CSV table of C-alpha atoms in Angstrom, one decimal:
chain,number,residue,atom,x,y,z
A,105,UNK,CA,19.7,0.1,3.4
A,106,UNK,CA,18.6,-0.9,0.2
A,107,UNK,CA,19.3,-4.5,-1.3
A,108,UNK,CA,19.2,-4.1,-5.1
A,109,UNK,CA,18.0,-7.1,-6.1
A,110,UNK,CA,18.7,-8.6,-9.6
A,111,UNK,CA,20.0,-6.2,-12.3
A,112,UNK,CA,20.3,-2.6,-11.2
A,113,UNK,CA,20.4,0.3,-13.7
A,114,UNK,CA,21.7,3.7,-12.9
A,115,UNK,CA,19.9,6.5,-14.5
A,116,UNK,CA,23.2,8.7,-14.8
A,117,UNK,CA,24.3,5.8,-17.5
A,118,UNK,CA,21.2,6.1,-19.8
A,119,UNK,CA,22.2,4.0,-22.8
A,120,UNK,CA,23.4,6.5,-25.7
A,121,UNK,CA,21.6,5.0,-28.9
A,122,UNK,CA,18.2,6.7,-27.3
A,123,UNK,CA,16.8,9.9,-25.6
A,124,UNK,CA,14.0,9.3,-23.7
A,125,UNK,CA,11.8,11.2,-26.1
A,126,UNK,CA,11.9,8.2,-28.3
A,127,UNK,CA,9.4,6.0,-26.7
A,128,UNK,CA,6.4,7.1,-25.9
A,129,UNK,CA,4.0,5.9,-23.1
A,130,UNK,CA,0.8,5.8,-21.4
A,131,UNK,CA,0.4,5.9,-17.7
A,132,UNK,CA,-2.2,4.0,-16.1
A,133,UNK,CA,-3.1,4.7,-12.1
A,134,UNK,CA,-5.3,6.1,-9.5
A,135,UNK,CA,-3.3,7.3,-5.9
A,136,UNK,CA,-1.0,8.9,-4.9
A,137,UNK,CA,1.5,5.7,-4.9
A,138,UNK,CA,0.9,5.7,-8.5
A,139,UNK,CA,0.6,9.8,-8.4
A,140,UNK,CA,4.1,9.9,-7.7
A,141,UNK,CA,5.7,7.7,-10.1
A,142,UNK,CA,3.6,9.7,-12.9
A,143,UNK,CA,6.0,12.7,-11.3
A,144,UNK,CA,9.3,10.9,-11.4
A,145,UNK,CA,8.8,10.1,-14.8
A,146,UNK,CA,8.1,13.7,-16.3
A,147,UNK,CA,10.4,14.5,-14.1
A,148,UNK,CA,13.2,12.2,-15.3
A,149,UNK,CA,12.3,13.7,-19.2
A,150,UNK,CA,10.5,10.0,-20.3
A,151,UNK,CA,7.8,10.5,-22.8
A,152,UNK,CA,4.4,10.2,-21.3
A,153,UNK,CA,1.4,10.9,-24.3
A,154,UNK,CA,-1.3,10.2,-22.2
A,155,UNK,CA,-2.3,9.0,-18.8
A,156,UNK,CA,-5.8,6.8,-17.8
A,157,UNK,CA,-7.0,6.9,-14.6
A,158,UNK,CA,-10.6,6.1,-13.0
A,159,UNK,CA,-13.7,8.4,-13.0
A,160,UNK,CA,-14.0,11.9,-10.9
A,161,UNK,CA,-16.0,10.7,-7.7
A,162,UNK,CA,-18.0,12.1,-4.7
A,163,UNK,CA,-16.4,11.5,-1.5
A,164,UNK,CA,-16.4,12.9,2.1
A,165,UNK,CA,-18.8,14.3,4.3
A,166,UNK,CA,-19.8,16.8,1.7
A,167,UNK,CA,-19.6,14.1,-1.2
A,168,UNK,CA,-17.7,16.9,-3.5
A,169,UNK,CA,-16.6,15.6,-6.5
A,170,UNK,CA,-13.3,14.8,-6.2
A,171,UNK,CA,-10.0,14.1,-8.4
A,172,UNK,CA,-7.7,11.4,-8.4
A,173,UNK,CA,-4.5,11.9,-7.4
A,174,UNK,CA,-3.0,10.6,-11.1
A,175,UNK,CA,-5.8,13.3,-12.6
A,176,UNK,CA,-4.6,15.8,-10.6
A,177,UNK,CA,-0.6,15.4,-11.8
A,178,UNK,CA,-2.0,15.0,-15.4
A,179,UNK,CA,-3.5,18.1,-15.5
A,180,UNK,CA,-0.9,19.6,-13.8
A,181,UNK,CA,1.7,18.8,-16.7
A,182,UNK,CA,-1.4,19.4,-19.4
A,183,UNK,CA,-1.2,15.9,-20.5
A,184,UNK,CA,-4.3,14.2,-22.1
A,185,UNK,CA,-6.4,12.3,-19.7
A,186,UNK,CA,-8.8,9.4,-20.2
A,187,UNK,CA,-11.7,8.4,-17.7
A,188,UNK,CA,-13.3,5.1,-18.9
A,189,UNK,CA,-16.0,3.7,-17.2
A,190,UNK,CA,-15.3,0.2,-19.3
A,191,UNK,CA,-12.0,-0.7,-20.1
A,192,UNK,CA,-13.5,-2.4,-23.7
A,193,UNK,CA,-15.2,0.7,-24.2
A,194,UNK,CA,-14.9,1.2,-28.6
A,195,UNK,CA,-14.0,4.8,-27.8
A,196,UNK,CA,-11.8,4.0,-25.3
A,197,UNK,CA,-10.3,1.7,-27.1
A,198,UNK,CA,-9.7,3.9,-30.2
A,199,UNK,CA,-8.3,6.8,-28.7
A,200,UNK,CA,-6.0,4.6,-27.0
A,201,UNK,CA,-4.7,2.8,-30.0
A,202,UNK,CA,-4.4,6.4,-31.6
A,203,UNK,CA,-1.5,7.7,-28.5
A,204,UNK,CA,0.6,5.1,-30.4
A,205,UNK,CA,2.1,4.4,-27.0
A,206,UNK,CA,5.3,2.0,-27.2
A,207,UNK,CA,4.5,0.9,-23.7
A,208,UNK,CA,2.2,1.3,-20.8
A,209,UNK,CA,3.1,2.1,-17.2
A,210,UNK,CA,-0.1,0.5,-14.7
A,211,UNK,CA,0.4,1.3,-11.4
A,212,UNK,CA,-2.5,1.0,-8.6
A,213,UNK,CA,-5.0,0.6,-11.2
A,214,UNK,CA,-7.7,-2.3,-12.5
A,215,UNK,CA,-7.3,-5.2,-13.5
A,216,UNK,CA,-6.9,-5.1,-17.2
A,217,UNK,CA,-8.3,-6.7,-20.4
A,218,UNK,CA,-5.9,-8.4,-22.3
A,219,UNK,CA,-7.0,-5.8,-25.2
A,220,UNK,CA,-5.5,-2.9,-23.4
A,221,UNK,CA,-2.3,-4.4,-21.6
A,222,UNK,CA,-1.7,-6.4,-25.2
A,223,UNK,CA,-2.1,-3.4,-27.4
A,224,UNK,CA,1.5,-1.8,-26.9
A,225,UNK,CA,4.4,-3.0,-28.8
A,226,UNK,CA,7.1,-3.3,-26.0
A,227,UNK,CA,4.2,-4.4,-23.1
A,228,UNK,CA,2.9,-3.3,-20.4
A,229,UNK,CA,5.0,-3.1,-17.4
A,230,UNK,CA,3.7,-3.1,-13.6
A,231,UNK,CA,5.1,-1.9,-10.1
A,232,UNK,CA,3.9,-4.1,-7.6
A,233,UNK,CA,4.7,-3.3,-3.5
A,234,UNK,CA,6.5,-6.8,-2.5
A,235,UNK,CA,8.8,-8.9,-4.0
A,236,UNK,CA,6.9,-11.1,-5.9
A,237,UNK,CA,5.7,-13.7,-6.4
A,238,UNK,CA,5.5,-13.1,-2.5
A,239,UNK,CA,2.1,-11.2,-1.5
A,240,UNK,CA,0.5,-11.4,-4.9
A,241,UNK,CA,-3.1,-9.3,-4.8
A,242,UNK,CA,-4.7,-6.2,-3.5
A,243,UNK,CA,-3.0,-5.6,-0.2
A,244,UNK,CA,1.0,-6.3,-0.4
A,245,UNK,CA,2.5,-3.8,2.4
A,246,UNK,CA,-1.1,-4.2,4.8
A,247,UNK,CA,-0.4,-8.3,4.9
A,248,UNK,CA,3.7,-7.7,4.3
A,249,UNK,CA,3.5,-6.2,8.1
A,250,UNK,CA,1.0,-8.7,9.6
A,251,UNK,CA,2.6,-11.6,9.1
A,252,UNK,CA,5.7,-10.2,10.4
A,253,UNK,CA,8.3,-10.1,7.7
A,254,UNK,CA,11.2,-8.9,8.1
A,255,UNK,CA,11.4,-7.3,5.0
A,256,UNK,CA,9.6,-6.8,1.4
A,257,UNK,CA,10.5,-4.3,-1.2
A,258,UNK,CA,8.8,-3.7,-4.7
A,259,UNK,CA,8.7,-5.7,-8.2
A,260,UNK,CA,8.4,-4.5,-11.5
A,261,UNK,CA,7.1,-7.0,-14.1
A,262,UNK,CA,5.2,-7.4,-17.3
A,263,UNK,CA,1.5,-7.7,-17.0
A,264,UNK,CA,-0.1,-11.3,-18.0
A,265,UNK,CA,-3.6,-12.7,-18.1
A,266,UNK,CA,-3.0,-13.7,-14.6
A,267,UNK,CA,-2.7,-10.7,-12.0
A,268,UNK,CA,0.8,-10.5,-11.0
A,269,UNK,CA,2.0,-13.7,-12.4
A,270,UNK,CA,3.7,-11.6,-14.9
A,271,UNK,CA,8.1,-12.3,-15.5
A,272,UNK,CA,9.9,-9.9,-13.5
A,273,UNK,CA,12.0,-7.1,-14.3
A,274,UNK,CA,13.6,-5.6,-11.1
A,275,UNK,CA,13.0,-5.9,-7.7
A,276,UNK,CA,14.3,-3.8,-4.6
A,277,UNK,CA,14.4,-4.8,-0.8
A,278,UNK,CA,13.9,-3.1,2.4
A,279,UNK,CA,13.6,-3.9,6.0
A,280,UNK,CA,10.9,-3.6,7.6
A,281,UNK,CA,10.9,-2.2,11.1
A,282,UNK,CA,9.5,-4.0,14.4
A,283,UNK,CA,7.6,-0.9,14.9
A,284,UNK,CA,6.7,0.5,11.3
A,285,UNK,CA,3.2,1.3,10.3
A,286,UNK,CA,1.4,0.0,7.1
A,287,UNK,CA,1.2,4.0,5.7
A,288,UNK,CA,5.2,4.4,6.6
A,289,UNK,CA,6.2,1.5,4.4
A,290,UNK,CA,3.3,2.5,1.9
A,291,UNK,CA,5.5,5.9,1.6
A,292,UNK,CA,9.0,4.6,1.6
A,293,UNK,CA,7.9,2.0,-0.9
A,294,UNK,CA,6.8,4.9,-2.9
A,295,UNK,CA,9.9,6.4,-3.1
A,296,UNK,CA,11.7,3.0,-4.0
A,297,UNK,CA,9.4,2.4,-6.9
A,298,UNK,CA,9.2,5.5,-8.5
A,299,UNK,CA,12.5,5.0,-9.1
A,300,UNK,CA,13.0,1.2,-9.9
A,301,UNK,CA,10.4,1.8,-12.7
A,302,UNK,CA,12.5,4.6,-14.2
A,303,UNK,CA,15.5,2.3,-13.9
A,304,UNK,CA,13.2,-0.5,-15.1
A,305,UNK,CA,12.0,1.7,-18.6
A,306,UNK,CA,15.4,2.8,-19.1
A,307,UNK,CA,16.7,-0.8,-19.4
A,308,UNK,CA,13.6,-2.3,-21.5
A,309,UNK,CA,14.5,0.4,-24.1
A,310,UNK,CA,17.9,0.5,-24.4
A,311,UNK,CA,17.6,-3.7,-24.4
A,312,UNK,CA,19.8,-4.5,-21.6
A,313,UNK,CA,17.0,-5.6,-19.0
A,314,UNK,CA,16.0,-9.3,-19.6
A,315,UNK,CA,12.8,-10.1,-17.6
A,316,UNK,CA,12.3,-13.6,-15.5
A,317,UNK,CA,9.8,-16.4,-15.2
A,318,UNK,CA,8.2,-16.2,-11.6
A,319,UNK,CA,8.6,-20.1,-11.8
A,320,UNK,CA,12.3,-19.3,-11.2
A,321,UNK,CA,12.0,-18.0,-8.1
A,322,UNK,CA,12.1,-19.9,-4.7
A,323,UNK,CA,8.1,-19.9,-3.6
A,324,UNK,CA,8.0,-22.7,-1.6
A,325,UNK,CA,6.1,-20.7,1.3
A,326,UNK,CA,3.9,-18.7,-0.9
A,327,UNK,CA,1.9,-15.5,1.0
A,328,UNK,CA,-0.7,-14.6,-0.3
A,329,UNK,CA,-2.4,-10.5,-0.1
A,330,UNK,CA,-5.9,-10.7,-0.1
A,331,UNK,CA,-8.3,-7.1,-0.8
A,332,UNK,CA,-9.0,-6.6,2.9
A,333,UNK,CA,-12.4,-5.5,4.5
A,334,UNK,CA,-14.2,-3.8,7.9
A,335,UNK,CA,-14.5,-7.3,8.9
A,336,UNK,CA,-11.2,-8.5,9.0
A,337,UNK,CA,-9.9,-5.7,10.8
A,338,UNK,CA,-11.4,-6.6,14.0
A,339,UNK,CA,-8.8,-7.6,16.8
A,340,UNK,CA,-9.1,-10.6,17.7
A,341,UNK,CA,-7.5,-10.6,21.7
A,342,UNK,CA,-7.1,-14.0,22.7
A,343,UNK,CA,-3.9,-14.2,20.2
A,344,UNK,CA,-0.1,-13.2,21.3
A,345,UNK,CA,0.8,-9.8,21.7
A,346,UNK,CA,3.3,-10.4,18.5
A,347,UNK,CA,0.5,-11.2,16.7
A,348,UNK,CA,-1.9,-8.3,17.6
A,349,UNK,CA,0.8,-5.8,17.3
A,350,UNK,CA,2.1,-6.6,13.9
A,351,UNK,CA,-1.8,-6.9,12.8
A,352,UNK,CA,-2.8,-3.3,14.3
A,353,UNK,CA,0.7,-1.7,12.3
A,354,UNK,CA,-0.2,-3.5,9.4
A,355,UNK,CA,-3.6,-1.9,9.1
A,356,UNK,CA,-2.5,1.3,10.3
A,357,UNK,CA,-3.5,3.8,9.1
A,358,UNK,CA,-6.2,2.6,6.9
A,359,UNK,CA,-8.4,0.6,7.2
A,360,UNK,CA,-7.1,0.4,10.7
A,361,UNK,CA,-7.8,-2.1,13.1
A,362,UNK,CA,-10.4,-2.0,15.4
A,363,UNK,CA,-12.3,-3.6,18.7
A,364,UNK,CA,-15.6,-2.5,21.0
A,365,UNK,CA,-15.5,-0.6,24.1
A,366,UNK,CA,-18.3,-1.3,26.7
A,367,UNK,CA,-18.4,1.5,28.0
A,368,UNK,CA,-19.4,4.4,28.4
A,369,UNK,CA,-21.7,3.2,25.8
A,370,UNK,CA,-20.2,0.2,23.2
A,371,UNK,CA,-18.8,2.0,20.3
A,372,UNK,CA,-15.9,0.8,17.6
A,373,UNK,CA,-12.6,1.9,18.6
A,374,UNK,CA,-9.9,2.0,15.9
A,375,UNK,CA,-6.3,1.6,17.1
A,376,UNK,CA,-3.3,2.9,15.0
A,377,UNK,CA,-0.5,2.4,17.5
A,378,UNK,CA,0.9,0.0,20.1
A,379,UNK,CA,4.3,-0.7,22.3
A,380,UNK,CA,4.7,-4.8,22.7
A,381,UNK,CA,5.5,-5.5,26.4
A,382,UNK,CA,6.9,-8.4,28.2
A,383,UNK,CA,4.3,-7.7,30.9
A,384,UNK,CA,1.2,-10.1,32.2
A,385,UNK,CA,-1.1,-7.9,33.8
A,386,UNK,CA,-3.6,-9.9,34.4
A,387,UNK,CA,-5.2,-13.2,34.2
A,388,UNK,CA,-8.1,-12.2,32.1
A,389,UNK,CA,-7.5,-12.2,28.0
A,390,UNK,CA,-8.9,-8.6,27.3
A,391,UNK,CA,-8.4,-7.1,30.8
A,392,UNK,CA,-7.7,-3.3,30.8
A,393,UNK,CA,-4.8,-1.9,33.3
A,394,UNK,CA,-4.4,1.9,33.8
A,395,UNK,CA,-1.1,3.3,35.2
A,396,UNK,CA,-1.6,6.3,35.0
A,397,UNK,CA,-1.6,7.5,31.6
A,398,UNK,CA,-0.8,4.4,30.1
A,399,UNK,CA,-3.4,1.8,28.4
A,400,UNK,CA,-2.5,-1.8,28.8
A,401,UNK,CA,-4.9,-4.4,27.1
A,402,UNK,CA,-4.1,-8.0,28.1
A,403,UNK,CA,-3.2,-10.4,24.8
A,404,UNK,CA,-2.7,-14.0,25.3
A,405,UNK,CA,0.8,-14.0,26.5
A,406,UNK,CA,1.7,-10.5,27.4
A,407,UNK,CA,0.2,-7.2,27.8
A,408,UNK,CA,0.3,-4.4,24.9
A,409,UNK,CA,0.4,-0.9,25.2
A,410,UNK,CA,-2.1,1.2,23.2
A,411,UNK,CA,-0.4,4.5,22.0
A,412,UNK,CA,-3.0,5.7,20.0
A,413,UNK,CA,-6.6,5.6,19.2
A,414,UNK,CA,-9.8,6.7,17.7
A,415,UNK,CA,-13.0,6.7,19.4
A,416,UNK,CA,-16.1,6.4,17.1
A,417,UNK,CA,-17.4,9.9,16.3
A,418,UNK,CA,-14.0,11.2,17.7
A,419,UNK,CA,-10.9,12.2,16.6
A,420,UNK,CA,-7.8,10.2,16.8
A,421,UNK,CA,-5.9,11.0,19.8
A,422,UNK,CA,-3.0,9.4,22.1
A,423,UNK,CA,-4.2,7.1,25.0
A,424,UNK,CA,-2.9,9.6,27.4
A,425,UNK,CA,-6.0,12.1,26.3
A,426,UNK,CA,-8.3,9.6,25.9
A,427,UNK,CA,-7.8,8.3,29.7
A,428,UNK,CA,-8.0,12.2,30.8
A,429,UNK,CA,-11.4,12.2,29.2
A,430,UNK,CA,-12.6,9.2,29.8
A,431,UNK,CA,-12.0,9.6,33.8
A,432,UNK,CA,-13.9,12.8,33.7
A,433,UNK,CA,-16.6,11.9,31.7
A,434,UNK,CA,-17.5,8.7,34.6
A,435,UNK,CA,-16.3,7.8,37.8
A,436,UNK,CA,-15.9,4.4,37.7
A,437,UNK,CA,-13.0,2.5,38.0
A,438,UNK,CA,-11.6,1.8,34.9
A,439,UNK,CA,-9.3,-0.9,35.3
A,440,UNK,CA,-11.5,-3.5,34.6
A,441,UNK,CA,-12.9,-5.5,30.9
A,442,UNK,CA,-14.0,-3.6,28.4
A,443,UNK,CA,-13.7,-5.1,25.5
């Protein structure tokens, strides 16, 4: 259920003294979270000129040039696209100034020069995934789920010198599941944004939506959410099993969390899915048990249940499989450390 927090616009109650032809603006924004906001809004008729979005890249195995997913919706809907490589860029710059935008949209994007987010009239407004100023930075719904909240939601605000320090539009809450991966709240968030920032533009143009010092808000426990790397992702097993489940969901499924197996040979092991368990299964912090086709790795307090995995060089695959071919690749017993 969805908490609406602050004011809440309906988009069936558009004020009447504008269309939303009347204002234009430029989209700014690289994924797919941003990807499908750009789609709401042609969708919901608002006036989008232009979009910017980052430079075509080579990536995967093959390193083909690839698209981003903003590009991709651009071109779709034959809307002019710019690619800076420098956001001060003179011909950037210029072109930019010549859209004549009334306001910019910057979602999932980089971190702006006051030149660009200060040249629109009306502002530039941002969607960030939590309710701020909670879980300001890269990583909002990764570090949302690690430190076990119960919920988060997504902001809008207007971009200041600061990144996302900016006064606050809207916000919307949702819970957050015991269970819930990083990539499922990354996709319901989606769905919640895209449409707070349509309610969000709607009441910035028709003047009815007053924005909000973050200094207003109760931050007396402020979290912080960091740009997260290979290196932090490695489980660390001698914590609680709360812990080292909420940190493998959070991370799940990218950039994942991962450990070392011993054997057959040591090689990373990304894990993307666990069960919590009120079971000790052994004395050992880091013991594997096998019954039968479960995996059991032994945390600090209790055991945890490892659902699903990725092997280095493999594909991902549930633990069941991975036992199967794991006892008949060696014959061993298994149920001993190995990590």
């Amino acid at each position: 259920m969805l908490l609406t927090m602050m004011l809440s616009l309906s988009l069936e109650t558009k004020n009447k003294h504008f269309t939303m032809s009347d204002k234009r603006i430029v989209f700014m924004g690289t994924p797919e979270f941003a990807a499908h906001c750009l789609t709401k809004l042609i969708d919901e008729q608002f006036n989008v000129v232009g979009v910017v979005t980052v430079a075509d890249k080579p990536a995967g195995r093959g390193q083909q040039i690839q698209e981003s997913a903003v590009k991709k919706v651009a071109r779709k809907h034959n809307l002019p696209i710019l690619q800076p490589l420098k956001l001060k860029d003179e011909a950037f710059l210029e072109t930019l100034a010549n859209w004549n935008a009334d306001l910019f949209v910057v979602i999932a994007f980089r971190m702006l020069p006051e030149v660009v987010w200060n040249m629109p009239p009306m502002g530039s407004i941002n969607l960030h995934g939590s309710l701020l100023p909670q879980f300001r930075g890269a990583a909002p719904i990764n570090h949302a789920i690690i430190t076990g909240e119960k919920e988060t939601g997504v902001t809008t605000f207007f971009i200041q010198q600061e990144i996302d320090t900016g006064n606050i539009l809207l916000q919307k809450c949702t819970s957050i599941d015991e269970n819930e991966t990083a990539g499922e709240l990354h996709d319901r968030l989606m769905e919640i944004g895209s449409e707070l920032v349509c309610e969000t533009l709607a009441g910035v143009f028709d003047g009815t939506l007053q924005d909000k010092s973050q200094a207003e808000f109760d931050a007396l426990d402020l979290k912080h959410a960091p740009k997260i790397f290979k290196a932090d992702c490695e489980i660390q097993w001698n914590q609680t099993v709360e812990t080292i489940h909420n940190f493998i969901r959070g991370l799940s499924p990218y950039p994942a969390a991962w450990t070392k197996f011993l054997f057959p040979d040591s090689k990373a092991v990304k894990i993307f899915r666990t069960h919590k368990t009120k079971r000790s299964l052994s004395q050992k912090v880091g013991a594997v048990v096998l019954e039968n086709d479960q995996f059991f790795i032994q945390c600090s307090d209790f055991a945890i249940e490892i659902l699903e995995l990725q092997v280095e060089g493999k594909k991902r695959t549930t633990s069941a499989d991975f036992i199967r071919g794991l006892r008949s690749a060696i014959q061993i017993d298994l149920n001993e450390d190995i990590v």
